[in-house]
Amino acid sequence: MSLSGAPAAQFDESRPGFLSRERTVAKPGFNRWLVPPAALAIHLCIGMAYGLSVFWLPLSRALSVGAAAPAACPDMSVLTALVTTSCDWRVSDLVIVFSIGIVMLGISAALFGGWLEQAGPRKAGLAAALCWSGGFLIGALGVYLHQLWLIWLGMGLIGGIGLGLGYISPVSTLIKWFPDRRGMATGMAIMGFGGGAMIGSPLADTLIKTFRTPDTAGVWQALAVMGIGYFAFMVSGALGYRVPPAGWQPEGWMPPAAKNTMIASGHVHLGQAHKTPQFWLLWLVLCLNVSAGIGVLALASPMLQEIFGGGLIGRPGIALGQLDAAEKGQVAAIAAGFVGLLSLFNILGRFFWASMSDRIGRKTTYAIFFGVGLVLYAAAPWAAGLGSTALFVGMFCIILSMYGGGFATIPAYLADVFGTQFVGAIHGRLLTAWSTAGVVGPLVVTAIRQHQVDAGVQGLDLYSRTMLVLAAFLAAGFLCNLLVRPLAGHWFMDEAQVKGLESKPASIGTVPRGASQGIGRGGVTPAALLAWAVVGLPILWGIWITLAKALILFR
């Protein structure tokens, strides 16, 4: 009793909190097509990781805006660069932010994947929003104070944790909502990660130009605005997440396990998945596919310029080094269009190939990635030798579509092999392959290129050996994929273990296991149209900007 005599309010400890997984269980009438836009809202934000390079050049002149020369310190060590307030930063020191972020993506996804399965996507999505947007705000402070260590901490370390949490937050949920279209569902979300830079890069460039003054580069203001905007967008996505009731499946749909031996009918526990040879084969499959693709992305612009040189501007046979400054500027603009086109195919491939895998199977899809990719890499020097820019560019557009498709298809591949119960956490652990590839791919191709440069090699010969090495990566990946087999029965949990891990009985109700539970396949509704418009319009804007830049290739 209170002092006034009224009964004291009692805290209901049995009621789950707002961020708990139980509070996100969908109720009868929910439209499952509201979940992919929520996932896209988060992935479109964290995908800006691929576009951070737009900040490096302005930041390298942060202290010497408008000056004829940078405030350079020739013998500056990395430790000095972290704390200096009188020297401009080197681009090489700034690029480390991206490397830290990708490494932290893999580490955080692996460490927090199990927690995500218990906490649910809403809590993970909000944590991702705090880390990713908070990283931008800490980075803005670092730019304002001219402290590089704050940028590494914010945009690299803390932002990288947000990358990992945001990347894996929708995977398990989408696969459970779309057991009939696993590849398409994950492809839609992971397409957003590929499209984040397509939207964020031109946005950042516009903001930098808007805030730039004779005394400031405009970068810290751009980072702050984007950090606040990303927080709002990601929180909206996190709050839009819903998980299906335990045992839910679309009305009229039957699991295809009886027809496809590669699709498991049970579930492997997180603690057992990494003990199987299949996990490590798939780890290698992802690592080798990403290593090859990311190696091309790392050198796409210089590769096109150095191979074709004056041929890109109607002066065939003239090497890049023989062009004057104005002509080199034209060639660089064409190469930028090439990079934009590769990014677009990277994005489109994520949806196309993941959706295609629903029809032809995940193992067959990866066999195409490795088999066709191997041929294209090996044939690229031949296409360049013909002097056919269009053929060369077309080959690499297909290669990058399969690079993106590999990211989008792997979650569904894992669900097929290990079941859906822990697929988000298993996917998180597998993403350490991405972190490894993010180091191995660029390191290998740049080392080979530098060796050729030191030997005095120029033009096409500068990259011929690189193409063959990347083809060898894909040949190894083909063999690893070929060795993936269905798991033996003893790896799967029994029915009692599965039931013990699922949602609380109160959230399941009395509806029989496996029924649609009042939630159908979903469809076109005003709410769904609005949700898709919110994420779709920025994507269309980014595609328009990218195509406008890429058109310079065909003039």
Coordinates of C-alpha atoms in Angstrom, one line a residue:
M1 CA 0.0 0.0 0.0
S2 CA 1.1 3.6 -0.7
L3 CA 1.0 6.4 1.9
S4 CA -2.3 7.6 0.4
G5 CA -3.9 4.2 0.9
A6 CA -3.9 3.3 -2.8
P7 CA -2.4 0.0 -3.9
A8 CA 1.2 0.4 -5.0
A9 CA 1.9 -0.2 -8.6
Q10 CA 3.5 -3.6 -9.0
F11 CA 6.2 -4.2 -11.6
D12 CA 5.2 -7.2 -13.7
E13 CA 8.5 -9.2 -13.9
S14 CA 6.8 -11.8 -16.0
R15 CA 6.1 -9.4 -18.8
P16 CA 9.0 -9.3 -21.4
G17 CA 10.6 -5.9 -22.0
F18 CA 10.0 -3.8 -25.1
L19 CA 13.3 -4.9 -26.7
S20 CA 12.9 -8.6 -25.9
R21 CA 12.5 -11.2 -28.6
E22 CA 9.1 -12.2 -27.1
R23 CA 7.7 -8.7 -27.7
T24 CA 8.6 -8.9 -31.4
V25 CA 6.7 -12.1 -32.1
A26 CA 4.2 -11.3 -34.9
K27 CA 0.5 -11.5 -34.3
P28 CA -2.2 -12.8 -36.6
G29 CA -2.7 -10.6 -39.6
F30 CA 0.9 -9.5 -39.9
N31 CA 2.3 -9.0 -43.4
R32 CA 5.7 -10.7 -43.7
W33 CA 6.6 -8.3 -46.6
L34 CA 7.1 -5.6 -44.0
V35 CA 10.3 -7.3 -42.7
P36 CA 12.6 -7.0 -45.8
P37 CA 12.2 -3.1 -45.8
A38 CA 13.2 -3.1 -42.1
A39 CA 16.3 -5.1 -42.9
L40 CA 17.1 -2.8 -45.9
A41 CA 16.8 0.3 -43.8
I42 CA 19.7 -1.0 -41.7
H43 CA 21.8 -2.5 -44.5
L44 CA 21.6 0.7 -46.6
C45 CA 23.1 2.6 -43.7
I46 CA 25.9 0.2 -42.8
G47 CA 26.7 -0.3 -46.5
M48 CA 28.3 3.1 -46.4
A49 CA 31.4 1.2 -45.2
Y50 CA 32.2 0.7 -48.9
G51 CA 31.9 4.5 -49.5
L52 CA 34.1 5.9 -46.7
S53 CA 36.8 6.6 -49.2
V54 CA 34.9 9.8 -50.2
F55 CA 36.2 11.3 -47.0
W56 CA 39.9 10.5 -47.3
L57 CA 41.1 13.2 -49.7
P58 CA 39.2 16.1 -48.0
L59 CA 40.5 14.9 -44.7
S60 CA 44.1 14.7 -46.0
R61 CA 43.9 18.5 -46.4
A62 CA 41.8 19.2 -43.3
L63 CA 44.4 21.6 -41.9
S64 CA 45.4 23.2 -45.1
V65 CA 42.0 24.0 -46.7
G66 CA 42.6 26.5 -49.5
A67 CA 46.4 26.5 -49.1
A68 CA 48.7 25.8 -52.0
A69 CA 50.4 22.9 -50.3
P70 CA 49.4 20.5 -47.5
A71 CA 50.6 20.9 -44.0
A72 CA 52.9 17.8 -44.4
C73 CA 55.3 16.3 -41.9
P74 CA 57.5 14.1 -44.1
D75 CA 58.9 11.7 -41.5
M76 CA 55.7 11.4 -39.4
S77 CA 55.2 8.0 -37.8
V78 CA 51.8 6.3 -37.5
L79 CA 51.8 7.0 -33.7
T80 CA 52.5 10.7 -34.4
A81 CA 49.7 10.8 -36.9
L82 CA 47.3 9.5 -34.3
V83 CA 47.7 12.6 -32.1
T84 CA 49.1 15.4 -34.2
T85 CA 47.3 18.7 -34.4
S86 CA 49.7 20.4 -36.7
C87 CA 50.2 18.0 -39.6
D88 CA 47.7 16.9 -42.3
W89 CA 46.9 13.2 -42.3
R90 CA 48.1 10.8 -44.9
V91 CA 45.6 8.9 -47.0
S92 CA 47.4 5.7 -46.0
D93 CA 46.7 6.4 -42.3
L94 CA 43.0 7.2 -43.0
V95 CA 42.4 4.1 -45.1
I96 CA 43.2 2.0 -42.0
V97 CA 39.7 2.9 -40.7
F98 CA 38.2 0.7 -43.4
S99 CA 40.4 -2.2 -42.5
I100 CA 39.6 -1.9 -38.8
G101 CA 35.9 -1.8 -39.6
I102 CA 36.0 -4.9 -41.8
V103 CA 38.0 -6.9 -39.2
M104 CA 35.6 -5.8 -36.5
L105 CA 32.6 -6.8 -38.7
G106 CA 33.8 -10.4 -38.7
I107 CA 34.8 -10.5 -35.0
S108 CA 31.6 -8.9 -33.7
A109 CA 29.4 -11.0 -36.0
A110 CA 31.2 -14.1 -34.7
L111 CA 31.1 -13.0 -31.0
F112 CA 27.5 -11.7 -30.9
G113 CA 25.8 -14.1 -33.2
G114 CA 24.7 -16.4 -30.4
W115 CA 23.5 -13.5 -28.3
L116 CA 21.5 -12.2 -31.3
E117 CA 19.6 -15.5 -31.6
Q118 CA 18.5 -15.1 -27.9
A119 CA 18.0 -11.4 -27.8
G120 CA 16.2 -11.1 -31.2
P121 CA 16.7 -8.8 -34.1
R122 CA 15.2 -5.6 -32.6
K123 CA 17.7 -5.4 -29.8
A124 CA 20.6 -6.2 -32.1
G125 CA 19.3 -3.7 -34.7
L126 CA 19.2 -0.9 -32.0
A127 CA 22.7 -1.9 -30.8
A128 CA 23.9 -1.7 -34.4
A129 CA 22.3 1.8 -34.8
L130 CA 24.0 3.1 -31.7
C131 CA 27.4 1.7 -32.7
W132 CA 27.3 2.7 -36.4
S133 CA 25.8 6.2 -36.0
G134 CA 27.8 6.7 -32.8
G135 CA 31.0 5.9 -34.7
F136 CA 30.2 8.6 -37.2
L137 CA 29.6 11.2 -34.4
I138 CA 32.8 10.2 -32.6
G139 CA 34.5 10.4 -36.0
A140 CA 33.1 13.9 -36.5
L141 CA 34.5 14.9 -33.1
G142 CA 37.9 13.4 -34.1
V143 CA 37.9 15.5 -37.3
Y144 CA 36.9 18.7 -35.4
L145 CA 39.7 18.1 -32.8
H146 CA 42.0 16.8 -35.5
Q147 CA 42.7 13.6 -33.6
L148 CA 43.1 10.6 -35.8
W149 CA 42.8 8.1 -33.0
L150 CA 39.2 9.2 -32.4
I151 CA 38.4 8.5 -36.0
W152 CA 40.0 5.0 -35.8
L153 CA 38.1 4.4 -32.5
G154 CA 34.7 5.7 -33.7
M155 CA 34.4 4.9 -37.4
G156 CA 36.7 1.8 -37.3
L157 CA 36.3 0.0 -34.0
I158 CA 32.9 1.0 -32.7
G159 CA 31.5 1.5 -36.2
G160 CA 32.8 -2.0 -37.1
I161 CA 30.9 -3.5 -34.2
G162 CA 27.8 -1.8 -35.6
L163 CA 28.6 -3.3 -39.0
G164 CA 28.7 -6.8 -37.7
L165 CA 25.6 -6.5 -35.6
G166 CA 23.7 -4.7 -38.4
Y167 CA 24.8 -7.2 -41.1
I168 CA 23.6 -10.3 -39.3
S169 CA 20.6 -8.9 -37.5
P170 CA 18.0 -9.7 -40.2
V171 CA 19.5 -13.0 -41.6
S172 CA 17.9 -15.6 -39.3
T173 CA 14.6 -13.6 -39.2
L174 CA 14.3 -13.3 -42.9
I175 CA 15.1 -17.0 -43.5
K176 CA 12.4 -18.0 -41.0
W177 CA 9.8 -15.6 -42.6
F178 CA 10.6 -16.8 -46.1
P179 CA 11.4 -20.6 -45.9
D180 CA 9.9 -20.8 -49.4
R181 CA 12.3 -18.1 -50.8
R182 CA 15.3 -18.2 -48.6
G183 CA 17.7 -16.9 -51.2
M184 CA 15.5 -14.1 -52.4
A185 CA 14.8 -12.9 -48.8
T186 CA 18.4 -12.7 -47.8
G187 CA 19.3 -11.3 -51.2
M188 CA 17.0 -8.3 -50.7
A189 CA 18.5 -7.4 -47.4
I190 CA 22.2 -7.9 -48.3
M191 CA 21.6 -6.1 -51.6
G192 CA 21.1 -3.1 -49.3
F193 CA 24.6 -3.4 -48.0
G194 CA 26.0 -3.3 -51.5
G195 CA 23.8 -0.3 -52.2
G196 CA 24.7 1.7 -49.1
A197 CA 27.8 3.3 -50.7
M198 CA 25.9 4.0 -53.9
I199 CA 23.6 6.3 -51.9
G200 CA 25.9 7.4 -49.2
S201 CA 28.9 8.4 -51.3
P202 CA 27.1 11.1 -53.4
L203 CA 25.2 12.2 -50.3
A204 CA 28.5 12.6 -48.4
D205 CA 30.0 14.5 -51.3
T206 CA 27.1 16.9 -51.5
L207 CA 27.2 17.5 -47.7
I208 CA 30.9 18.1 -47.8
K209 CA 30.5 20.7 -50.6
T210 CA 27.6 22.3 -48.7
F211 CA 29.5 22.8 -45.5
R212 CA 32.9 23.6 -47.0
T213 CA 34.2 27.1 -46.3
P214 CA 37.6 28.8 -46.8
D215 CA 38.5 27.6 -43.3
T216 CA 37.0 24.1 -43.0
A217 CA 36.9 21.1 -45.3
G218 CA 33.2 20.5 -44.3
V219 CA 33.9 16.8 -43.3
W220 CA 33.1 16.9 -39.6
Q221 CA 29.7 18.5 -40.3
A222 CA 28.9 16.0 -43.0
L223 CA 29.8 13.1 -40.7
A224 CA 27.6 14.5 -37.9
V225 CA 24.6 15.0 -40.2
M226 CA 25.0 11.5 -41.6
G227 CA 25.4 10.0 -38.2
I228 CA 22.2 11.5 -37.0
G229 CA 20.4 10.5 -40.2
Y230 CA 21.7 7.0 -40.0
F231 CA 20.5 6.6 -36.4
A232 CA 17.0 7.6 -37.3
F233 CA 16.8 5.3 -40.3
M234 CA 18.3 2.3 -38.5
V235 CA 16.1 2.7 -35.4
S236 CA 13.1 2.7 -37.7
G237 CA 14.3 -0.5 -39.3
A238 CA 15.0 -2.1 -35.9
L239 CA 11.6 -1.3 -34.6
G240 CA 10.0 -2.7 -37.7
Y241 CA 11.5 -6.2 -37.1
R242 CA 9.1 -9.0 -36.2
V243 CA 9.9 -12.7 -35.7
P244 CA 7.4 -15.4 -36.7
P245 CA 5.8 -17.6 -34.0
A246 CA 7.5 -20.8 -33.3
G247 CA 6.8 -23.4 -36.0
W248 CA 5.2 -20.9 -38.4
Q249 CA 5.3 -21.6 -42.1
P250 CA 3.4 -20.0 -45.0
E251 CA 0.0 -21.4 -45.6
G252 CA 0.0 -24.3 -48.1
W253 CA 3.8 -24.5 -48.2
M254 CA 5.6 -27.8 -47.6
P255 CA 9.3 -28.2 -46.7
P256 CA 11.2 -29.5 -49.8
A257 CA 13.6 -31.7 -47.8
A258 CA 12.2 -34.8 -49.3
K259 CA 13.0 -33.6 -52.9
N260 CA 16.4 -32.0 -52.2
T261 CA 18.9 -33.9 -50.0
M262 CA 21.0 -30.7 -49.6
I263 CA 18.2 -29.1 -47.6
A264 CA 18.3 -30.3 -44.0
S265 CA 15.1 -31.2 -42.3
G266 CA 16.6 -30.6 -38.8
H267 CA 18.7 -28.0 -37.0
V268 CA 22.3 -28.1 -35.9
H269 CA 23.2 -26.4 -32.6
L270 CA 25.6 -23.5 -32.7
G271 CA 28.1 -25.3 -30.5
Q272 CA 28.3 -28.1 -33.0
A273 CA 28.3 -26.3 -36.4
H274 CA 31.9 -25.3 -36.4
K275 CA 32.9 -28.9 -35.6
T276 CA 31.6 -30.1 -39.0
P277 CA 33.8 -30.2 -42.2
Q278 CA 30.9 -28.6 -44.0
F279 CA 31.3 -25.4 -42.0
W280 CA 35.0 -25.0 -42.9
L281 CA 34.3 -25.9 -46.5
L282 CA 31.7 -23.2 -46.7
W283 CA 34.2 -20.9 -44.9
L284 CA 36.7 -21.5 -47.7
V285 CA 34.0 -21.1 -50.3
L286 CA 33.1 -17.6 -49.1
C287 CA 36.7 -16.6 -48.4
L288 CA 37.9 -17.6 -51.9
N289 CA 35.0 -16.0 -53.7
V290 CA 35.4 -12.7 -51.7
S291 CA 39.2 -12.7 -52.0
A292 CA 38.9 -12.8 -55.8
G293 CA 36.2 -10.2 -56.1
I294 CA 37.5 -7.7 -53.5
G295 CA 40.9 -7.9 -55.1
V296 CA 39.4 -6.6 -58.3
L297 CA 37.5 -3.8 -56.4
A298 CA 40.8 -2.7 -54.8
L299 CA 42.5 -2.1 -58.2
A300 CA 39.5 -1.5 -60.6
S301 CA 40.3 2.1 -61.4
P302 CA 44.1 1.8 -62.0
M303 CA 43.6 -1.5 -63.7
L304 CA 41.4 0.0 -66.5
Q305 CA 43.6 3.0 -66.9
E306 CA 46.9 1.2 -67.1
I307 CA 45.6 -1.6 -69.4
F308 CA 43.9 0.6 -71.9
G309 CA 45.6 4.0 -71.4
G310 CA 44.9 6.3 -74.3
G311 CA 42.5 3.8 -75.9
L312 CA 39.8 5.0 -73.5
I313 CA 39.8 8.4 -75.1
G314 CA 40.3 7.4 -78.7
R315 CA 44.1 7.2 -78.7
P316 CA 44.9 3.5 -78.9
G317 CA 48.4 2.3 -78.4
I318 CA 49.3 5.3 -76.2
A319 CA 50.3 4.3 -72.7
L320 CA 48.9 6.0 -69.6
G321 CA 52.2 7.6 -68.8
Q322 CA 52.5 9.2 -72.2
L323 CA 49.2 11.2 -71.8
D324 CA 49.2 14.8 -70.6
A325 CA 47.5 16.0 -67.4
A326 CA 44.2 16.8 -69.1
E327 CA 44.0 13.5 -70.9
K328 CA 44.8 11.6 -67.7
G329 CA 41.9 13.5 -66.1
Q330 CA 39.6 12.2 -68.8
V331 CA 40.9 8.6 -68.4
A332 CA 40.4 8.9 -64.6
A333 CA 36.8 10.0 -65.1
I334 CA 36.1 7.0 -67.3
A335 CA 37.7 4.7 -64.8
A336 CA 35.5 6.2 -62.1
G337 CA 32.5 5.3 -64.3
F338 CA 33.9 1.7 -64.5
V339 CA 34.0 1.5 -60.7
G340 CA 30.5 2.8 -60.4
L341 CA 29.2 0.2 -62.9
L342 CA 31.0 -2.6 -61.0
S343 CA 29.3 -1.4 -57.8
L344 CA 25.9 -1.5 -59.5
F345 CA 26.4 -5.1 -60.8
N346 CA 27.7 -6.0 -57.3
I347 CA 24.3 -4.8 -55.9
L348 CA 22.1 -6.3 -58.6
G349 CA 23.9 -9.6 -58.4
R350 CA 23.1 -9.9 -54.8
F351 CA 19.4 -10.0 -55.5
F352 CA 19.5 -11.9 -58.9
W353 CA 21.8 -14.7 -57.9
A354 CA 20.3 -15.2 -54.5
S355 CA 16.8 -15.4 -56.0
M356 CA 18.1 -17.7 -58.7
S357 CA 19.5 -20.0 -56.1
D358 CA 16.0 -20.7 -54.9
R359 CA 15.4 -22.4 -58.2
I360 CA 18.6 -24.1 -59.0
G361 CA 20.0 -24.7 -55.6
R362 CA 22.8 -23.1 -53.6
K363 CA 25.5 -25.6 -54.5
T364 CA 24.8 -25.2 -58.2
T365 CA 24.8 -21.4 -57.9
Y366 CA 28.2 -21.4 -56.3
A367 CA 29.5 -23.9 -58.9
I368 CA 28.4 -21.2 -61.5
F369 CA 30.2 -18.5 -59.6
F370 CA 33.5 -20.4 -59.5
G371 CA 33.3 -22.1 -62.9
V372 CA 32.2 -19.1 -64.9
G373 CA 34.3 -16.7 -62.9
L374 CA 37.4 -18.8 -63.4
V375 CA 36.9 -18.7 -67.2
L376 CA 36.2 -14.9 -67.2
Y377 CA 39.3 -14.2 -65.1
A378 CA 41.5 -16.3 -67.4
A379 CA 40.0 -14.8 -70.5
A380 CA 40.2 -11.1 -69.3
P381 CA 43.8 -10.6 -70.6
W382 CA 42.6 -12.0 -74.0
A383 CA 39.8 -9.5 -74.1
A384 CA 42.1 -6.7 -73.2
G385 CA 44.6 -7.8 -75.9
L386 CA 41.8 -7.4 -78.5
G387 CA 41.5 -3.8 -77.4
S388 CA 37.8 -4.3 -76.6
T389 CA 36.9 -2.1 -73.7
A390 CA 33.2 -3.2 -73.9
L391 CA 34.1 -6.9 -73.7
F392 CA 36.6 -6.4 -70.8
V393 CA 34.1 -4.2 -68.9
G394 CA 31.3 -6.7 -69.5
M395 CA 33.4 -9.6 -68.2
F396 CA 34.1 -7.8 -64.9
C397 CA 30.5 -6.7 -64.5
I398 CA 29.5 -10.4 -64.5
I399 CA 32.4 -11.2 -62.2
L400 CA 31.3 -8.6 -59.7
S401 CA 27.6 -9.7 -59.9
M402 CA 28.8 -13.1 -58.7
Y403 CA 31.0 -11.6 -56.0
G404 CA 27.9 -9.8 -54.6
G405 CA 25.8 -12.9 -55.2
G406 CA 28.1 -14.9 -53.1
F407 CA 27.4 -12.7 -50.1
A408 CA 23.7 -12.9 -50.6
T409 CA 23.5 -16.7 -51.2
I410 CA 25.7 -17.9 -48.3
P411 CA 23.1 -17.3 -45.6
A412 CA 20.5 -19.5 -47.5
Y413 CA 23.3 -22.1 -48.1
L414 CA 24.0 -22.3 -44.4
A415 CA 20.2 -22.6 -43.6
D416 CA 20.0 -25.5 -46.1
V417 CA 23.0 -27.3 -44.5
F418 CA 22.6 -26.5 -40.8
G419 CA 18.8 -25.7 -40.5
T420 CA 17.4 -22.3 -39.5
Q421 CA 17.4 -22.4 -35.7
F422 CA 21.0 -20.9 -35.3
V423 CA 21.6 -19.8 -38.9
G424 CA 22.1 -16.1 -37.8
A425 CA 24.8 -17.1 -35.3
I426 CA 26.4 -19.6 -37.7
H427 CA 26.5 -16.9 -40.4
G428 CA 28.1 -14.5 -38.0
R429 CA 30.9 -17.0 -37.3
L430 CA 31.3 -17.6 -41.1
L431 CA 31.8 -13.9 -41.7
T432 CA 35.3 -14.2 -40.3
A433 CA 36.0 -15.5 -43.8
W434 CA 35.1 -12.0 -45.1
S435 CA 37.5 -10.4 -42.7
T436 CA 40.2 -12.7 -43.8
A437 CA 39.4 -12.1 -47.5
G438 CA 39.4 -8.4 -46.9
V439 CA 43.0 -8.6 -46.0
V440 CA 44.2 -11.4 -48.3
G441 CA 42.5 -10.3 -51.6
P442 CA 43.9 -6.7 -51.8
L443 CA 47.3 -7.8 -50.3
V444 CA 47.8 -10.5 -53.0
V445 CA 46.8 -8.4 -56.0
T446 CA 48.7 -5.3 -54.9
A447 CA 51.8 -7.4 -54.1
I448 CA 51.7 -9.0 -57.5
R449 CA 51.2 -5.7 -59.2
Q450 CA 54.0 -4.0 -57.3
H451 CA 56.3 -6.9 -58.2
Q452 CA 55.5 -6.4 -61.9
V453 CA 56.0 -2.6 -61.6
D454 CA 59.4 -3.1 -60.0
A455 CA 60.3 -5.4 -62.9
G456 CA 59.4 -2.6 -65.4
V457 CA 56.2 -4.3 -66.7
Q458 CA 53.5 -2.0 -68.1
G459 CA 50.1 -2.1 -69.6
L460 CA 48.2 -5.4 -70.0
D461 CA 51.2 -7.5 -68.8
L462 CA 51.0 -5.6 -65.4
Y463 CA 47.7 -7.5 -64.6
S464 CA 47.8 -10.8 -66.6
R465 CA 49.5 -12.7 -63.8
T466 CA 47.0 -11.2 -61.3
M467 CA 44.1 -12.5 -63.3
L468 CA 45.6 -16.0 -63.4
V469 CA 46.1 -16.0 -59.6
L470 CA 42.5 -14.9 -59.0
A471 CA 41.4 -17.7 -61.4
A472 CA 43.3 -20.1 -59.2
F473 CA 41.4 -18.8 -56.2
L474 CA 38.2 -19.7 -57.9
A475 CA 39.4 -23.1 -59.0
A476 CA 40.1 -23.9 -55.3
G477 CA 36.7 -22.6 -54.4
F478 CA 35.1 -24.8 -57.0
L479 CA 36.7 -27.9 -55.4
C480 CA 35.6 -26.8 -51.9
N481 CA 32.0 -26.3 -53.0
L482 CA 32.1 -29.7 -54.7
L483 CA 33.0 -31.4 -51.5
V484 CA 30.0 -30.0 -49.5
R485 CA 27.7 -32.8 -48.6
P486 CA 24.6 -33.1 -46.5
L487 CA 25.3 -33.6 -42.8
A488 CA 24.9 -36.9 -41.1
G489 CA 21.9 -37.3 -38.8
H490 CA 23.9 -37.3 -35.6
W491 CA 24.7 -33.6 -36.0
F492 CA 21.1 -32.5 -35.6
M493 CA 19.2 -31.7 -32.4
D494 CA 16.3 -33.9 -31.5
E495 CA 12.7 -32.5 -31.4
A496 CA 12.8 -31.9 -27.6
Q497 CA 15.9 -29.7 -27.9
V498 CA 14.4 -27.7 -30.7
K499 CA 11.2 -27.1 -28.7
G500 CA 13.1 -26.0 -25.7
L501 CA 14.9 -23.3 -27.7
E502 CA 11.9 -21.8 -29.4
S503 CA 9.7 -19.0 -28.2
K504 CA 7.9 -19.2 -24.9
P505 CA 4.6 -21.1 -25.0
A506 CA 2.6 -18.0 -24.2
S507 CA 3.7 -16.6 -27.5
I508 CA 2.8 -19.7 -29.4
G509 CA -0.7 -20.2 -28.2
T510 CA -2.6 -23.3 -28.9
V511 CA -2.1 -23.2 -32.7
P512 CA -0.6 -26.5 -33.9
R513 CA 3.1 -26.5 -34.8
G514 CA 3.6 -25.9 -38.5
A515 CA 0.4 -24.0 -39.2
S516 CA 0.2 -20.5 -40.6
Q517 CA -1.1 -19.3 -37.2
G518 CA -3.2 -16.5 -38.7
I519 CA -0.3 -15.1 -40.7
G520 CA -0.4 -15.8 -44.4
R521 CA 2.0 -15.2 -47.2
G522 CA 1.5 -11.5 -47.1
G523 CA 0.9 -9.2 -50.0
V524 CA 0.4 -5.6 -51.3
T525 CA -1.0 -3.4 -48.6
P526 CA -0.7 0.4 -47.9
A527 CA 1.7 -0.2 -45.1
A528 CA 3.9 -2.5 -47.2
L529 CA 3.9 0.0 -50.1
L530 CA 4.9 2.8 -47.8
A531 CA 7.7 0.8 -46.2
W532 CA 9.1 -0.2 -49.6
A533 CA 8.9 3.4 -50.8
V534 CA 10.9 4.6 -47.9
V535 CA 13.8 2.3 -48.8
G536 CA 13.2 2.0 -52.5
L537 CA 13.3 5.7 -53.4
P538 CA 16.9 6.2 -52.0
I539 CA 18.0 3.1 -53.9
L540 CA 16.5 4.4 -57.2
W541 CA 18.3 7.7 -56.6
G542 CA 21.6 6.0 -56.1
I543 CA 21.1 3.9 -59.2
W544 CA 20.4 7.0 -61.2
I545 CA 23.5 8.7 -60.0
T546 CA 25.6 5.6 -60.6
L547 CA 24.3 5.1 -64.2
A548 CA 24.9 8.8 -65.0
K549 CA 28.5 8.4 -64.0
A550 CA 28.9 5.1 -65.8
L551 CA 27.5 6.4 -69.1
I552 CA 30.9 8.1 -69.7
L553 CA 32.3 4.7 -70.4
F554 CA 30.1 4.5 -73.6
R555 CA 30.6 8.0 -75.0

